[in-house]
Coordinates of N, CA and C in Angstrom, one line a residue:
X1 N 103.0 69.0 144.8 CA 104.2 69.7 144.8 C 104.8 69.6 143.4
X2 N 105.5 70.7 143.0 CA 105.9 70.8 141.5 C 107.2 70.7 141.9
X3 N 108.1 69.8 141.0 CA 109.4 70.0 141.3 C 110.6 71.3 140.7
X4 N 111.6 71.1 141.3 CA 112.1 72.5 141.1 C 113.1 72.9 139.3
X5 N 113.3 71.7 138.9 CA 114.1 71.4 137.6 C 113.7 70.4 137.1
X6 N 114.1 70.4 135.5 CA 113.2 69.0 134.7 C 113.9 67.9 134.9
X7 N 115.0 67.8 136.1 CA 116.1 66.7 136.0 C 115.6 65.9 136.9
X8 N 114.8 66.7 138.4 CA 113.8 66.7 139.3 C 112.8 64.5 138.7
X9 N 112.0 65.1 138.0 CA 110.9 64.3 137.9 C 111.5 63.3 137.3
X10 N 112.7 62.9 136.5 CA 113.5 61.7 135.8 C 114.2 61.4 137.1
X11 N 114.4 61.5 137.8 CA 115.4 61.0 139.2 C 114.5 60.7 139.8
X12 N 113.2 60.7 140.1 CA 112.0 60.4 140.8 C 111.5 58.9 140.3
X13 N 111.2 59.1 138.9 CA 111.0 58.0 138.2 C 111.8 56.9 138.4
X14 N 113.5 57.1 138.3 CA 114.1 56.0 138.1 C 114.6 55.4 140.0
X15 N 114.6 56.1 140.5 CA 115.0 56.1 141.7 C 114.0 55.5 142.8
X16 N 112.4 55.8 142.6 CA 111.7 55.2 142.8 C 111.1 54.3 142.7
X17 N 111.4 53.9 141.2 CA 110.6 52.8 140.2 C 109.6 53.0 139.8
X18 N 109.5 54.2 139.1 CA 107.7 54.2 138.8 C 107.4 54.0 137.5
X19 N 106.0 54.2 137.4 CA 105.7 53.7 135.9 C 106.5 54.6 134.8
X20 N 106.3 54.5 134.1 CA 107.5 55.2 132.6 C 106.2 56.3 132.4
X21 N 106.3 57.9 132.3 CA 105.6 58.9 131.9 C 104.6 58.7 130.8
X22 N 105.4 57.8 129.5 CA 105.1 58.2 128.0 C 103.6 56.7 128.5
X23 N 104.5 55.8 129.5 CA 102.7 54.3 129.6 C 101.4 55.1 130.4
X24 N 102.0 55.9 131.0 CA 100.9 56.8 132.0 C 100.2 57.5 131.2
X25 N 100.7 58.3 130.0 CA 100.2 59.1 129.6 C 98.8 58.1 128.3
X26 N 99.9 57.2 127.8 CA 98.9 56.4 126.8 C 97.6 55.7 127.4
X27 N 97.8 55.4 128.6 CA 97.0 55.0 129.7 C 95.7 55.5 129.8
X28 N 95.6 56.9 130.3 CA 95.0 58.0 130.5 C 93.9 58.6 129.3
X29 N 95.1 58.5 128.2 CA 94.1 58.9 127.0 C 93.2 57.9 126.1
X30 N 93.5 56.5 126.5 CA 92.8 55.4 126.0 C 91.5 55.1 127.4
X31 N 92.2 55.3 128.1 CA 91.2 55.1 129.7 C 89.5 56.3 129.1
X32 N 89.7 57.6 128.9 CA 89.5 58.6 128.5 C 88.7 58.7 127.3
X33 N 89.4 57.8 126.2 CA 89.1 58.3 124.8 C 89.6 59.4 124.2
X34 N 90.3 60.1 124.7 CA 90.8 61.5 124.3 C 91.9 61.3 123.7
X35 N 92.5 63.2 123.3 CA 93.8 63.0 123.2 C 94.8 63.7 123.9
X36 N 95.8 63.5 123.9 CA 97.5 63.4 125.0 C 97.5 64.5 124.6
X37 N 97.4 65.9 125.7 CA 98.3 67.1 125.7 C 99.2 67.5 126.4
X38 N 99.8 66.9 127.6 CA 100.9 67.0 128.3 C 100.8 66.1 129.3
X39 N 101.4 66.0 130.2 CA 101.5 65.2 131.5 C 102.8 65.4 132.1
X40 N 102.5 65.5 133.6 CA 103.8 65.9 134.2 C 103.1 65.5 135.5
X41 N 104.6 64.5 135.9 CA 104.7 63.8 137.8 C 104.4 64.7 138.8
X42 N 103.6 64.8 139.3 CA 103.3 65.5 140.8 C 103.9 65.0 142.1
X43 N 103.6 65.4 143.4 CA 104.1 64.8 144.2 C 102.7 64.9 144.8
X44 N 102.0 64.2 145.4 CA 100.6 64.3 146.6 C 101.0 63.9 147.7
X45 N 100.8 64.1 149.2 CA 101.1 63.7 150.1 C 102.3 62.7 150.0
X46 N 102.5 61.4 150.2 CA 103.5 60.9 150.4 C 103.7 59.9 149.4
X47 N 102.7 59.9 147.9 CA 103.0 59.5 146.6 C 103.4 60.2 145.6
X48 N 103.4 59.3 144.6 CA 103.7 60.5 143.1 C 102.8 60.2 142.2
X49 N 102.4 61.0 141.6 CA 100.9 61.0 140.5 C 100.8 61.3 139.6
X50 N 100.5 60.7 138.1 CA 100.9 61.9 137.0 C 99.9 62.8 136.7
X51 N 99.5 63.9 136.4 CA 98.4 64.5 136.4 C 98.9 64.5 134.7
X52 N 97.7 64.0 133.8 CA 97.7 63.9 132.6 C 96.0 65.1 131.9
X53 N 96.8 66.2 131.2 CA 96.3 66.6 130.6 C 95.0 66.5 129.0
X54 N 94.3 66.0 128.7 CA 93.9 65.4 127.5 C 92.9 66.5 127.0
X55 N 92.4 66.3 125.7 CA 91.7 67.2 124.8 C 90.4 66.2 124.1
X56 N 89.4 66.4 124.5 CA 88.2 65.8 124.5 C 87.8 65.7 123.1
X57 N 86.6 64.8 122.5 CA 86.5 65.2 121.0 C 85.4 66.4 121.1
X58 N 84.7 66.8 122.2 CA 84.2 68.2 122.0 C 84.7 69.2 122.3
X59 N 86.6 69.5 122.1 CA 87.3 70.3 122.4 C 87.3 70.7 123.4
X60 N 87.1 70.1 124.8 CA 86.6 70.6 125.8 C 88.4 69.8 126.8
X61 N 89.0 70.2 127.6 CA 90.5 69.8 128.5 C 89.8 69.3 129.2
X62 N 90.3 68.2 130.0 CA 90.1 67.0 131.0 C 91.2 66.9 131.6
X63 N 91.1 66.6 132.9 CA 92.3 66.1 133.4 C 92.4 64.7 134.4
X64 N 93.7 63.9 133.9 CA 93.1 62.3 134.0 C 93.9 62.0 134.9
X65 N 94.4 61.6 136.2 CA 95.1 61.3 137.3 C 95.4 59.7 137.4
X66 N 97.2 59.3 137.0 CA 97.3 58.2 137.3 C 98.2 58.1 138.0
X67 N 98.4 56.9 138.9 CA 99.4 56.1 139.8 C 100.6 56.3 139.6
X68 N 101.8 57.0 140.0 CA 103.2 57.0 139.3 C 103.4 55.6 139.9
X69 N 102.8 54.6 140.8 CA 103.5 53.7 141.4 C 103.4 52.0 140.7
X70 N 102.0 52.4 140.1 CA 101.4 50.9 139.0 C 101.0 51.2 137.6
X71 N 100.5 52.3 137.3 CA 100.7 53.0 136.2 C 99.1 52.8 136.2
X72 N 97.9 52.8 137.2 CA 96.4 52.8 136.9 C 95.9 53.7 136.7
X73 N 94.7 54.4 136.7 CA 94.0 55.2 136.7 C 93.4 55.6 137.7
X74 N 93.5 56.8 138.4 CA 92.7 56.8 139.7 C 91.5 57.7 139.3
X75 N 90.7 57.1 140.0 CA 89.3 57.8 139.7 C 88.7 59.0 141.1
X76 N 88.7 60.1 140.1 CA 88.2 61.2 140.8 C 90.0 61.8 141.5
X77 N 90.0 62.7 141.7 CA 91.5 63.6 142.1 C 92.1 63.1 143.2
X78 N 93.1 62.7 143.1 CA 94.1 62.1 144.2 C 93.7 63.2 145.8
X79 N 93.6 62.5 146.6 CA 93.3 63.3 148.0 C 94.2 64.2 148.3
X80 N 93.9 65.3 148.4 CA 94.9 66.4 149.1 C 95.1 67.3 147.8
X81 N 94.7 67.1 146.7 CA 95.2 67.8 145.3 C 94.1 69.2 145.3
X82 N 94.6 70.0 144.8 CA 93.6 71.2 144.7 C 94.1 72.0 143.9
X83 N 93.7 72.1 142.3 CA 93.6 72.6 141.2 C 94.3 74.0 141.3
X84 N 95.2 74.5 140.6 CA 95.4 76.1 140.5 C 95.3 76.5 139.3

C-alpha cells in the first residue's frame, strides 16, 4: 500500500517507531554493494517495509527490501508484495 501524502510515511515512522529511512536506505546499499536511488516505506500486510531502490555497478536497478521495524535486510520480497 502507497500512502496517500508525504506527511503519510513521517507519521508512520515516528508513531510507530521504526527504523529512520536515511539507516534503511544506507543499510540496503552496503548490504548490496550498490548505489542509493530512492527508497520509500510501504505498507505489506500488517507491517511496514522500505522498498529501497539501488543502481548496480553494471548499471543494471535492484531492488533491496528492508524491515521498517529493526532496520534488517529481508531476503527475497516481503510476502504478499507484487511488483507494478
Amino acid at each position: 500500500m502507497l500512502f496517500r501524502s508525504e506527511a503519510e510515511p513521517r507519521e508512520a515512522v515516528r508513531s510507530h517507531r521504526l527504523a529512520a529511512p536515511a539507516a534503511a536506505q544506507r543499510e540496503a546499499a552496503r548490504h548490496a554493494g550498490a548505489e542509493l536511488l530512492r527508497g520509500r516505506l510501504c505498507r505489506w500486510n500488517d507491517d511496514y517495509v522500505y522498498e529501497i531502490s539501488l543502481l548496480r555497478h553494471d548499471g543494471k536497478v535492484m531492488h533491496v527490501f528492508v524491515s521498517a521495524r529493526d532496520g534488517l535486510v529481508i531476503e527475497g520480497a516481503p510476502r504478499g508484495y507484487a511488483q507494478k
